[in-house]
Amino acid sequence: MSEGLEGVVAARTVLSHTDSAAGMVWVRGVAIPDLVPLGFEGTVALLWNGFAGDGLTGGTIRARFGAARTAAFERLTPWWFAAAAARPPLEALRLALAEQPDASTPEDLVAALTVAVGAIRRAGGGTAPVPPDPDLGTAADLLRMTHGAPADPVAIQALDTYFAVMAESGLSGSSFTARIIASTHASLAASVLGAWCAFTGPRHGGAPGPTLDMLDAAAAVPDDALEDWLVAKLAAGERLMGFGHRVFRGNDPRAEAMRTALQRFGPAAARVAFAARLEQAVGRAIARVKPGRALPPNVEVMAALLLDAVGFPRAAFTPVFAVGRSAGWIAHALEQRAGGRMIRPTSEYVGPPAG
Ligand code: COA
């Protein structure tokens, strides 16, 4: 067996291809940098074409998402809103997804997430939710619903880039979960709820908030003590958040796209420079603690800086991440449902002998 299914091919997909040696990901044949001008809705059209409709364009997806956000807002219940005010954002989003009907369409589910994330931020601050504007794109409307005012174009562009480049990531734990659930022919709503649950762990979609905590803690350490500080953490067996990946060994093109978007924010650009110094210090520290091993940054360092720069508090990072990534979960669930067999592996028994 392969611990953690490393190297196991568990699905055939037309959705994306990763070449970690070349440092590139292609979503339906389109390289990550070329997704940026398509934006989130254009990327969703690519991903969903043939699965959630034919001949999809960014324009059709934008119209479908806008109408679905209006309907999702009308479905928010007073019960859920009260729960959202009282519970942490991860739990509030789990409850929001649990309320979605089994008959939900792909756009219903992305819209339910978008509207719930905006409403959770408002509920947490004790303010009324802001209704969606169906004419806006997802990034612009989420920022508007969250902050209660039209967003800055630089922030909209940055969040749109983030959603586009992070929408699909192969068989990550959450997308694989979506496929497992879809393979039993359970509903799409069930796939998305299950994917969200798998996503929330700090080793996966729960990483960006703790990554920003670590960046802040590292920034408070004097430059000449940084490497020793990291060595002490590694020697104590701590995981450095925002570092390490099962597939990528550095040069993640998604991080590069976000770095470019971040350069347009004044103060955030300075933190990008610090992140580069931290990456180098982590490289030197891991060489001292585990010679011959590398610990390159993953995409979460740039993601955390971007989400902070556009004004989300760190408790909201994972819910916001899910808005974009839900497009990938849905594509995987629909692809699995269209052609895959039920996923049902076997285990190796290592308990006491039978009888
Ligand atoms: N900090 C310190 N050590 C790390 C590490 C990290 N961030 N990531 C992996 N390692 C070490 C493990 O301790 C382990 O060491 P050992 O062999 O001496 O016991 C080794 O690398 C392999 O770890 P494993 O968890 O099996 O590797 P993986 O390929 O499954 O790890 C992650 C992938 C993402 C789970 C892991 O790198 C991690 O936990 N990173 C931090 C959380 C994070 O940023 N997640 C977001 C991912 S996009």
XYZ file of N, CA, C and O in Angstrom, residues 123-307:
740
model
N -22.758 38.941 10.023
C -23.338 38.409 11.267
C -22.329 38.512 12.406
O -22.673 38.893 13.531
N -21.067 38.187 12.097
C -20.011 38.247 13.123
C -19.852 39.662 13.662
O -19.521 39.850 14.838
N -20.079 40.663 12.815
C -19.938 42.056 13.243
C -21.241 42.648 13.763
O -21.313 43.835 14.058
N -22.310 41.809 13.825
C -23.590 42.285 14.361
C -24.341 43.201 13.407
O -25.190 43.988 13.826
N -24.025 43.127 12.091
C -24.719 43.984 11.121
C -25.564 43.127 10.179
O -25.305 41.939 10.004
N -26.555 43.769 9.543
C -27.466 43.027 8.651
C -26.728 42.621 7.376
O -25.822 43.335 6.923
N -27.123 41.480 6.796
C -26.460 41.059 5.550
C -26.807 42.012 4.410
O -27.882 42.604 4.388
N -25.857 42.156 3.479
C -26.053 43.023 2.305
C -26.513 42.140 1.152
O -25.847 41.162 0.820
N -27.669 42.473 0.515
C -28.128 41.631 -0.603
C -27.132 41.677 -1.764
O -26.456 42.680 -1.955
N -27.059 40.591 -2.530
C -26.115 40.557 -3.653
C -26.531 41.510 -4.765
O -27.699 41.884 -4.868
N -25.564 41.873 -5.599
C -25.834 42.607 -6.841
C -25.559 41.632 -7.983
O -24.396 41.322 -8.273
N -26.628 41.131 -8.642
C -26.441 40.070 -9.633
C -25.658 40.511 -10.861
O -25.206 39.662 -11.628
N -25.467 41.823 -11.043
C -24.728 42.290 -12.225
C -23.217 42.241 -12.033
O -22.461 42.411 -12.983
N -22.774 42.037 -10.793
C -21.328 42.035 -10.529
C -20.747 40.630 -10.686
O -21.465 39.631 -10.622
N -19.434 40.575 -10.848
C -18.743 39.295 -10.796
C -18.645 38.815 -9.357
O -18.903 39.589 -8.413
N -18.258 37.556 -9.181
C -18.221 36.967 -7.830
C -17.280 37.733 -6.900
O -17.635 38.043 -5.753
N -16.075 38.053 -7.378
C -15.091 38.715 -6.499
C -15.607 40.083 -6.052
O -15.578 40.408 -4.851
N -16.110 40.880 -7.007
C -16.591 42.225 -6.666
C -17.775 42.153 -5.710
O -17.871 42.921 -4.744
N -18.685 41.197 -5.953
C -19.893 41.139 -5.117
C -19.581 40.599 -3.727
O -20.161 41.056 -2.740
N -18.648 39.652 -3.653
C -18.299 39.138 -2.318
C -17.675 40.255 -1.474
O -18.024 40.417 -0.289
N -16.774 41.030 -2.069
C -16.153 42.129 -1.312
C -17.212 43.149 -0.894
O -17.212 43.648 0.232
N -18.143 43.430 -1.808
C -19.209 44.401 -1.525
C -20.128 43.899 -0.413
O -20.475 44.623 0.516
N -20.520 42.622 -0.491
C -21.416 42.074 0.552
C -20.704 42.000 1.899
O -21.324 42.125 2.958
N -19.382 41.784 1.865
C -18.624 41.674 3.115
C -18.445 43.022 3.786
O -18.664 43.175 4.991
N -18.031 44.020 2.980
C -17.662 45.301 3.576
C -18.797 46.322 3.560
O -18.684 47.389 4.176
N -19.867 46.005 2.812
C -21.020 46.903 2.807
C -20.839 48.129 1.934
O -21.598 49.085 2.050
N -19.838 48.106 1.043
C -19.596 49.233 0.129
C -18.882 48.697 -1.101
O -18.216 47.663 -1.019
N -19.011 49.388 -2.247
C -18.306 48.915 -3.451
C -16.798 48.829 -3.186
O -16.227 49.675 -2.498
N -16.183 47.791 -3.741
C -14.768 47.552 -3.445
C -13.866 48.295 -4.406
O -14.266 48.692 -5.498
N -12.614 48.451 -3.957
C -11.568 49.063 -4.757
C -11.221 48.156 -5.954
O -11.108 46.941 -5.794
N -11.064 48.721 -7.170
C -10.769 47.876 -8.342
C -9.515 47.014 -8.185
O -9.462 45.900 -8.712
N -8.513 47.516 -7.475
C -7.282 46.717 -7.289
C -7.597 45.470 -6.450
O -7.120 44.363 -6.732
N -8.433 45.648 -5.431
C -8.818 44.514 -4.580
C -9.669 43.519 -5.375
O -9.500 42.296 -5.256
N -10.589 44.039 -6.189
C -11.447 43.153 -6.994
C -10.584 42.316 -7.931
O -10.738 41.095 -8.029
N -9.635 42.985 -8.601
C -8.762 42.280 -9.552
C -7.945 41.200 -8.835
O -7.803 40.073 -9.320
N -7.436 41.547 -7.647
C -6.602 40.587 -6.901
C -7.432 39.368 -6.483
O -6.999 38.220 -6.637
N -8.640 39.610 -5.959
C -9.458 38.486 -5.500
C -9.926 37.641 -6.686
O -9.998 36.405 -6.609
N -10.215 38.289 -7.802
C -10.631 37.564 -9.002
C -9.487 36.661 -9.496
O -9.711 35.506 -9.864
N -8.265 37.188 -9.467
C -7.092 36.382 -9.854
C -6.957 35.186 -8.918
O -6.737 34.048 -9.352
N -7.090 35.446 -7.629
C -6.996 34.370 -6.624
C -8.023 33.282 -6.912
O -7.693 32.087 -6.951
N -9.281 33.681 -7.121
C -10.323 32.677 -7.388
C -10.022 31.893 -8.665
O -10.214 30.676 -8.721
N -9.552 32.607 -9.703
C -9.307 31.935 -10.992
C -8.182 30.904 -10.855
O -8.329 29.755 -11.289
N -7.076 31.306 -10.260
C -5.911 30.395 -10.257
C -6.049 29.282 -9.212
O -5.384 28.253 -9.323
N -6.919 29.489 -8.213
C -7.071 28.486 -7.152
C -8.311 27.603 -7.348
O -8.609 26.752 -6.509
N -9.030 27.771 -8.454
C -10.303 27.059 -8.610
C -10.117 25.542 -8.681
O -10.951 24.795 -8.180
N -9.029 25.108 -9.298
C -8.873 23.672 -9.532
C -7.454 23.249 -9.145
O -6.482 23.935 -9.468
N -7.346 22.123 -8.447
C -6.016 21.681 -8.006
C -5.916 20.165 -7.993
O -5.406 19.574 -7.031
N -6.407 19.523 -9.045
C -6.235 18.071 -9.147
C -6.914 17.324 -8.005
O -7.920 17.775 -7.458
N -6.331 16.188 -7.643
C -6.975 15.350 -6.619
C -6.517 15.723 -5.214
O -5.974 14.899 -4.471
N -6.714 16.980 -4.844
C -6.476 17.379 -3.450
C -7.484 16.620 -2.578
O -8.461 16.045 -3.091
N -7.256 16.643 -1.264
C -8.138 15.893 -0.365
C -9.605 16.252 -0.537
O -10.480 15.375 -0.525
N -9.899 17.538 -0.721
C -11.308 17.943 -0.835
C -11.908 17.513 -2.168
O -13.051 17.033 -2.209
N -11.160 17.665 -3.261
C -11.707 17.265 -4.571
C -11.878 15.751 -4.638
O -12.840 15.256 -5.247
N -10.956 15.026 -4.018
C -11.098 13.572 -3.992
C -12.335 13.189 -3.177
O -13.098 12.291 -3.554
N -12.550 13.888 -2.075
C -13.754 13.639 -1.262
C -15.014 13.877 -2.092
O -15.966 13.085 -2.049
N -15.007 14.982 -2.864
C -16.175 15.282 -3.720
C -16.402 14.122 -4.684
O -17.549 13.715 -4.933
N -15.331 13.581 -5.234
C -15.467 12.475 -6.199
C -15.978 11.210 -5.503
O -16.798 10.481 -6.065
N -15.475 10.929 -4.313
C -15.921 9.718 -3.601
C -17.431 9.793 -3.371
O -18.175 8.837 -3.637
N -17.881 10.955 -2.904
C -19.315 11.109 -2.617
C -20.122 11.008 -3.912
O -21.130 10.301 -3.981
N -19.647 11.688 -4.978
C -20.367 11.635 -6.263
C -20.392 10.205 -6.804
O -21.358 9.807 -7.466
N -19.343 9.440 -6.523
C -19.253 8.088 -7.090
C -20.324 7.152 -6.521
O -20.634 6.131 -7.111
N -20.901 7.527 -5.371
C -21.993 6.714 -4.817
C -23.352 7.171 -5.366
O -24.391 6.652 -4.970
N -23.310 8.206 -6.237
C -24.505 8.833 -6.806
C -25.327 9.596 -5.761
O -26.529 9.765 -5.909
N -24.649 10.035 -4.685
C -25.293 11.010 -3.782
C -25.385 12.348 -4.522
O -24.801 12.522 -5.593
N -26.089 13.324 -3.933
C -26.345 14.589 -4.642
C -25.088 15.451 -4.742
O -24.121 15.282 -3.984
N -25.151 16.438 -5.660
C -24.054 17.402 -5.796
C -23.903 18.215 -4.499
O -22.792 18.527 -4.069
N -25.040 18.539 -3.878
C -24.987 19.290 -2.606
C -24.228 18.480 -1.549
O -23.444 19.034 -0.766
N -24.429 17.155 -1.544
C -23.718 16.300 -0.583
C -22.228 16.292 -0.891
O -21.385 16.354 0.024
N -21.865 16.255 -2.180
C -20.440 16.289 -2.564
C -19.773 17.570 -2.077
O -18.646 17.551 -1.575
N -20.454 18.701 -2.258
C -19.842 19.984 -1.900
C -19.720 20.119 -0.373
O -18.702 20.588 0.139
N -20.727 19.664 0.352
C -20.634 19.695 1.823
C -19.471 18.816 2.302
O -18.675 19.229 3.154
N -19.360 17.617 1.736
C -18.267 16.714 2.143
C -16.907 17.296 1.790
O -15.956 17.229 2.586
N -16.817 17.891 0.586
C -15.548 18.495 0.169
C -15.162 19.619 1.122
O -14.006 19.750 1.526
N -16.146 20.426 1.499
C -15.880 21.525 2.441
C -15.324 20.974 3.763
O -14.367 21.499 4.318
N -15.922 19.904 4.259
C -15.468 19.346 5.539
C -14.007 18.887 5.438
O -13.195 19.135 6.333
N -13.670 18.222 4.306
C -12.284 17.763 4.129
C -11.325 18.946 3.994
O -10.153 18.867 4.367
N -11.849 20.039 3.479
C -11.044 21.215 3.155
C -10.582 21.973 4.401
O -9.550 22.646 4.385
N -11.382 21.884 5.497
C -11.178 22.807 6.624
C -9.922 22.522 7.453
O -9.513 23.369 8.243
N -9.337 21.340 7.284
C -8.170 20.994 8.106
C -6.964 21.872 7.811
O -6.784 22.331 6.685
N -6.126 22.113 8.839
C -4.984 23.021 8.654
C -3.928 22.510 7.679
O -3.077 23.275 7.240
N -3.979 21.237 7.314
C -3.016 20.765 6.312
C -3.514 21.016 4.893
O -2.799 20.748 3.935
N -4.744 21.492 4.785
C -5.330 21.696 3.439
C -5.884 23.121 3.388
O -5.142 24.078 3.570
N -7.166 23.289 3.188
C -7.730 24.634 3.001
C -7.730 25.473 4.272
O -7.962 26.685 4.212
N -7.482 24.837 5.415
C -7.414 25.592 6.675
C -6.066 26.258 6.884
O -5.846 26.912 7.910
N -5.157 26.132 5.915
C -3.782 26.609 6.123
C -3.581 28.134 6.075
O -2.719 28.639 6.792
N -4.331 28.896 5.237
C -3.901 30.296 5.066
C -3.949 31.161 6.332
O -3.064 32.000 6.520
N -4.934 30.963 7.205
C -4.976 31.767 8.443
C -3.751 31.511 9.315
O -2.997 32.446 9.656
N -3.495 30.225 9.685
C -2.292 29.934 10.469
C -0.992 30.330 9.755
O 0.006 30.637 10.403
N -1.009 30.339 8.420
C 0.197 30.766 7.685
C 0.477 32.242 7.954
O 1.627 32.637 8.172
N -0.594 33.047 7.961
C -0.383 34.475 8.246
C 0.066 34.667 9.695
O 0.905 35.522 9.979
N -0.456 33.836 10.614
C 0.014 33.899 12.010
C 1.522 33.654 12.055
O 2.264 34.335 12.770
N 1.973 32.640 11.280
C 3.400 32.331 11.319
C 4.231 33.446 10.685
O 5.300 33.791 11.187
N 3.714 34.012 9.599
C 4.447 35.131 8.970
C 4.591 36.295 9.951
O 5.651 36.902 10.059
N 3.509 36.579 10.682
C 3.565 37.676 11.658
C 4.570 37.370 12.766
O 5.357 38.233 13.177
N 4.522 36.112 13.261
C 5.451 35.732 14.335
C 6.895 35.823 13.829
O 7.784 36.321 14.537
N 7.121 35.382 12.606
C 8.480 35.420 12.047
C 8.939 36.867 11.850
O 10.113 37.187 12.069
N 7.996 37.735 11.444
C 8.365 39.134 11.185
C 8.781 39.844 12.483
O 9.504 40.845 12.446
N 8.314 39.317 13.623
C 8.657 39.939 14.911
C 10.037 39.488 15.403
O 10.556 40.033 16.383
N 10.632 38.508 14.734
C 11.951 38.011 15.133
C 13.011 38.839 14.405
O 12.877 39.078 13.201
N 14.088 39.277 15.121
C 15.143 40.035 14.414
C 15.725 39.200 13.268
O 15.840 37.972 13.394
N 16.061 39.864 12.162
C 16.526 39.161 10.954
C 17.656 38.180 11.256
O 17.672 37.063 10.741
N 18.601 38.599 12.126
C 19.775 37.737 12.343
C 19.455 36.546 13.261
O 20.296 35.669 13.452
N 18.237 36.514 13.837
C 17.859 35.376 14.701
C 16.832 34.471 14.023
O 16.415 33.450 14.586
N 16.410 34.866 12.800
C 15.299 34.165 12.146
C 15.616 32.693 11.864
O 14.796 31.802 12.130
N 16.795 32.435 11.351
C 17.134 31.056 10.985
C 17.130 30.151 12.233
O 16.561 29.058 12.202
N 17.715 30.640 13.343
C 17.734 29.832 14.578
C 16.319 29.615 15.105
O 15.990 28.562 15.648
N 15.477 30.615 14.975
C 14.063 30.514 15.408
C 13.373 29.390 14.624
O 12.659 28.573 15.188
N 13.643 29.337 13.329
C 13.029 28.301 12.483
C 13.617 26.927 12.800
O 12.897 25.925 12.856
N 14.918 26.886 13.037
C 15.562 25.610 13.388
C 14.928 25.055 14.668
O 14.626 23.859 14.755
N 14.705 25.919 15.646
C 14.111 25.464 16.919
C 12.719 24.894 16.674
O 12.344 23.855 17.249
N 11.948 25.526 15.821
C 10.596 25.024 15.515
C 10.678 23.663 14.826
O 9.963 22.721 15.184
N 11.532 23.548 13.835
C 11.646 22.276 13.100
C 12.172 21.174 14.021
O 11.678 20.036 13.977
N 13.139 21.520 14.869
C 13.707 20.515 15.769
C 12.653 20.042 16.777
O 12.671 18.891 17.225
N 11.698 20.925 17.100
C 10.622 20.544 18.037
C 9.510 19.778 17.318
O 8.498 19.417 17.921
N 9.661 19.551 16.003
C 8.661 18.770 15.252
C 7.473 19.584 14.795
O 6.464 19.031 14.363
N 7.600 20.918 14.886
C 6.476 21.774 14.435
C 6.403 21.808 12.919
O 7.432 21.730 12.243
N 5.213 21.939 12.369
C 5.040 22.141 10.924
C 5.087 23.635 10.641
O 4.395 24.413 11.317
N 5.849 24.037 9.672
C 5.877 25.442 9.274
C 4.734 25.656 8.297
O 4.734 25.107 7.187
N 3.760 26.442 8.725
C 2.558 26.637 7.897
C 2.918 27.427 6.645
O 3.678 28.391 6.695
N 2.349 26.975 5.512
C 2.654 27.640 4.241
C 3.855 27.034 3.533
O 4.287 27.549 2.499
N 4.381 25.934 4.106
C 5.541 25.277 3.488
C 5.245 23.795 3.303
O 4.550 23.181 4.117
N 5.783 23.227 2.215
C 5.621 21.797 1.935
C 4.365 21.539 1.105
O 3.364 22.265 1.212
N 4.454 20.561 0.223
C 3.318 20.171 -0.617
C 3.561 18.771 -1.129
O 4.703 18.401 -1.395
N 2.492 17.981 -1.271
C 2.638 16.616 -1.755
C 3.121 16.576 -3.210
O 3.924 15.718 -3.583
N 2.632 17.518 -4.025
C 2.925 17.479 -5.462
C 3.951 18.540 -5.856
O 4.914 18.261 -6.565
N 3.764 19.769 -5.368
C 4.643 20.857 -5.799
C 5.904 20.928 -4.969
O 5.852 20.877 -3.756
N 7.020 21.080 -5.624
C 8.298 21.231 -4.929
C 8.845 22.629 -5.208
O 9.981 22.802 -5.627
N 8.034 23.634 -5.092
C 8.451 25.017 -5.366
C 7.945 25.452 -6.727
O 7.298 24.690 -7.446
N 8.225 26.706 -7.104
C 7.826 27.257 -8.414
C 6.349 27.047 -8.724
O 6.000 26.623 -9.808
N 5.484 27.301 -7.767
C 4.066 27.114 -8.032
C 3.556 28.325 -8.838
O 3.636 29.462 -8.366
N 3.052 28.094 -10.056
C 2.657 29.239 -10.892
C 1.497 30.032 -10.302
O 1.308 31.203 -10.607
N 0.707 29.392 -9.435
C -0.411 30.107 -8.802
C 0.131 31.161 -7.845
O -0.389 32.277 -7.742
N 1.216 30.788 -7.113
C 1.836 31.757 -6.197
C 2.373 32.941 -6.991
O 2.266 34.097 -6.558
N 2.945 32.678 -8.164
C 3.494 33.769 -8.982
C 2.392 34.725 -9.427
O 2.575 35.945 -9.415
N 1.236 34.168 -9.837
C 0.123 35.026 -10.275
C -0.343 35.916 -9.120
O -0.649 37.105 -9.306
N -0.376 35.338 -7.913
C -0.823 36.137 -6.756
C 0.230 37.180 -6.377
O -0.104 38.299 -5.989
N 1.508 36.791 -6.505
C 2.583 37.743 -6.196
C 2.450 38.977 -7.098
O 2.561 40.113 -6.642
N 2.162 38.748 -8.376
C 2.007 39.860 -9.319
C 0.835 40.747 -8.892
O 0.936 41.981 -8.885
N -0.294 40.114 -8.507
C -1.460 40.904 -8.072
C -1.119 41.712 -6.820
O -1.552 42.862 -6.667
N -0.328 41.112 -5.925
C -0.001 41.775 -4.655
C 0.921 42.972 -4.834
O 0.904 43.900 -4.011
N 1.751 42.927 -5.888
C 2.691 44.036 -6.093
C 1.940 45.356 -6.261
O 2.500 46.420 -6.069
N 0.650 45.286 -6.611
C -0.119 46.508 -6.843
C -0.636 47.127 -5.546
O -1.195 48.215 -5.545
N -0.479 46.402 -4.414
C -0.875 46.962 -3.107
C 0.379 47.519 -2.447
O 1.358 46.774 -2.284
N 0.360 48.771 -2.015
C 1.543 49.350 -1.390
C 2.098 48.555 -0.219
O 3.124 47.864 -0.345
N 1.435 48.579 0.959
C 2.011 47.946 2.150
C 2.169 46.433 1.987
O 3.118 45.851 2.490
N 1.241 45.787 1.247
C 1.330 44.334 1.092
C 2.578 43.951 0.316
O 3.171 42.897 0.537
N 3.019 44.828 -0.592
C 4.205 44.526 -1.386
C 5.423 44.359 -0.473
O 6.289 43.521 -0.728
N 5.484 45.141 0.619
C 6.612 45.013 1.557
C 6.596 43.644 2.220
O 7.645 43.045 2.477
N 5.400 43.117 2.489
C 5.307 41.798 3.115
C 5.700 40.705 2.131
O 6.173 39.654 2.529
N 5.512 40.953 0.848
C 5.960 39.991 -0.163
C 7.480 39.871 -0.085
O 8.037 38.771 -0.165
N 8.147 41.010 0.100
C 9.614 40.997 0.195
C 10.045 40.223 1.441
O 10.998 39.431 1.405
N 9.320 40.411 2.556
C 9.682 39.663 3.769
C 9.446 38.166 3.559
O 10.248 37.332 3.986
N 8.350 37.818 2.874
C 8.062 36.392 2.627
C 9.209 35.750 1.855
O 9.574 34.599 2.126
N 9.800 36.490 0.917
C 10.932 35.939 0.148
C 12.121 35.682 1.074
O 12.801 34.645 0.960
N 12.379 36.607 2.035
C 13.493 36.387 2.986
C 13.202 35.190 3.878
O 14.076 34.393 4.187
N 11.923 35.045 4.272
C 11.535 33.909 5.130
C 11.742 32.584 4.382
O 12.255 31.616 4.951
N 11.337 32.555 3.099
C 11.504 31.325 2.304
C 12.979 30.903 2.275
O 13.305 29.726 2.406
N 13.866 31.909 2.126
C 15.295 31.575 2.093
C 15.761 31.066 3.453
O 16.525 30.097 3.543
N 15.283 31.695 4.523
C 15.681 31.265 5.875
C 15.160 29.858 6.161
O 15.851 29.044 6.786
N 13.945 29.538 5.694
C 13.409 28.174 5.892
C 14.288 27.170 5.142
O 14.598 26.096 5.657
N 14.722 27.543 3.933
C 15.607 26.664 3.164
C 16.893 26.353 3.932
O 17.331 25.198 3.994
N 17.473 27.379 4.558
C 18.721 27.165 5.307
C 18.447 26.355 6.579
O 19.219 25.472 6.953
N 17.293 26.620 7.207
C 16.971 25.932 8.465
C 16.717 24.443 8.230
O 17.214 23.595 8.980
N 15.964 24.105 7.189
C 15.672 22.686 6.938
C 16.955 21.953 6.561
O 17.154 20.791 6.937
N 17.878 22.644 5.883
C 19.159 22.011 5.518
C 19.951 21.675 6.779
O 20.687 20.678 6.814
N 19.784 22.491 7.832
C 20.504 22.195 9.093
C 19.824 21.075 9.864
O 20.488 20.205 10.436
N 18.488 21.070 9.894
C 17.763 20.094 10.733
C 17.625 18.758 10.015
O 17.779 17.689 10.626
N 17.320 18.786 8.719
C 17.147 17.539 7.948
C 17.963 17.655 6.658
O 17.401 17.945 5.582
N 19.291 17.461 6.741
C 20.130 17.655 5.552
C 19.621 16.823 4.374
O 19.194 15.682 4.560
N 19.638 17.428 3.198
C 19.199 16.710 1.989
C 17.715 16.862 1.716
O 17.236 16.460 0.663
N 16.967 17.429 2.674
C 15.521 17.612 2.467
C 15.236 19.063 2.095
O 15.934 19.972 2.541
N 14.204 19.275 1.306
C 13.798 20.653 0.959
C 12.436 20.929 1.581
O 11.664 20.001 1.838
N 12.140 22.182 1.854
C 10.816 22.561 2.360
C 10.406 23.861 1.668
O 10.446 24.948 2.248
N 10.025 23.748 0.383
C 9.686 24.969 -0.365
C 8.342 25.541 0.085
O 7.502 24.814 0.617
N 8.145 26.838 -0.154
C 6.848 27.428 0.199
C 5.766 26.838 -0.691
O 6.032 26.475 -1.834
N 4.566 26.719 -0.158
C 3.434 26.350 -1.006
C 2.658 27.630 -1.326
O 3.060 28.735 -0.968
N 1.523 27.447 -1.941
C 0.782 28.590 -2.454
C 0.179 29.459 -1.331
O -0.215 30.603 -1.549
N 0.151 28.912 -0.102
C -0.592 29.601 0.963
C 0.064 30.867 1.472
O -0.608 31.716 2.054
N 1.377 31.015 1.292
C 2.020 32.244 1.771
C 1.462 33.441 0.980
O 0.990 34.425 1.563
N 1.499 33.335 -0.357
C 0.966 34.435 -1.182
C -0.555 34.563 -1.007
O -1.106 35.657 -0.993
N -1.247 33.418 -0.856
C -2.701 33.449 -0.677
C -3.066 34.215 0.597
O -3.976 35.052 0.597
N -2.341 33.929 1.687
C -2.638 34.589 2.964
C -2.402 36.089 2.853
O -3.219 36.907 3.324
N -1.300 36.486 2.198
C -1.019 37.922 2.054
C -2.083 38.596 1.191
O -2.502 39.719 1.474
N -2.536 37.893 0.165
C -3.556 38.473 -0.731
C -4.899 38.629 -0.003
O -5.537 39.685 -0.065
N -5.314 37.581 0.708
C -6.613 37.657 1.394
C -6.601 38.750 2.461
O -7.604 39.447 2.677
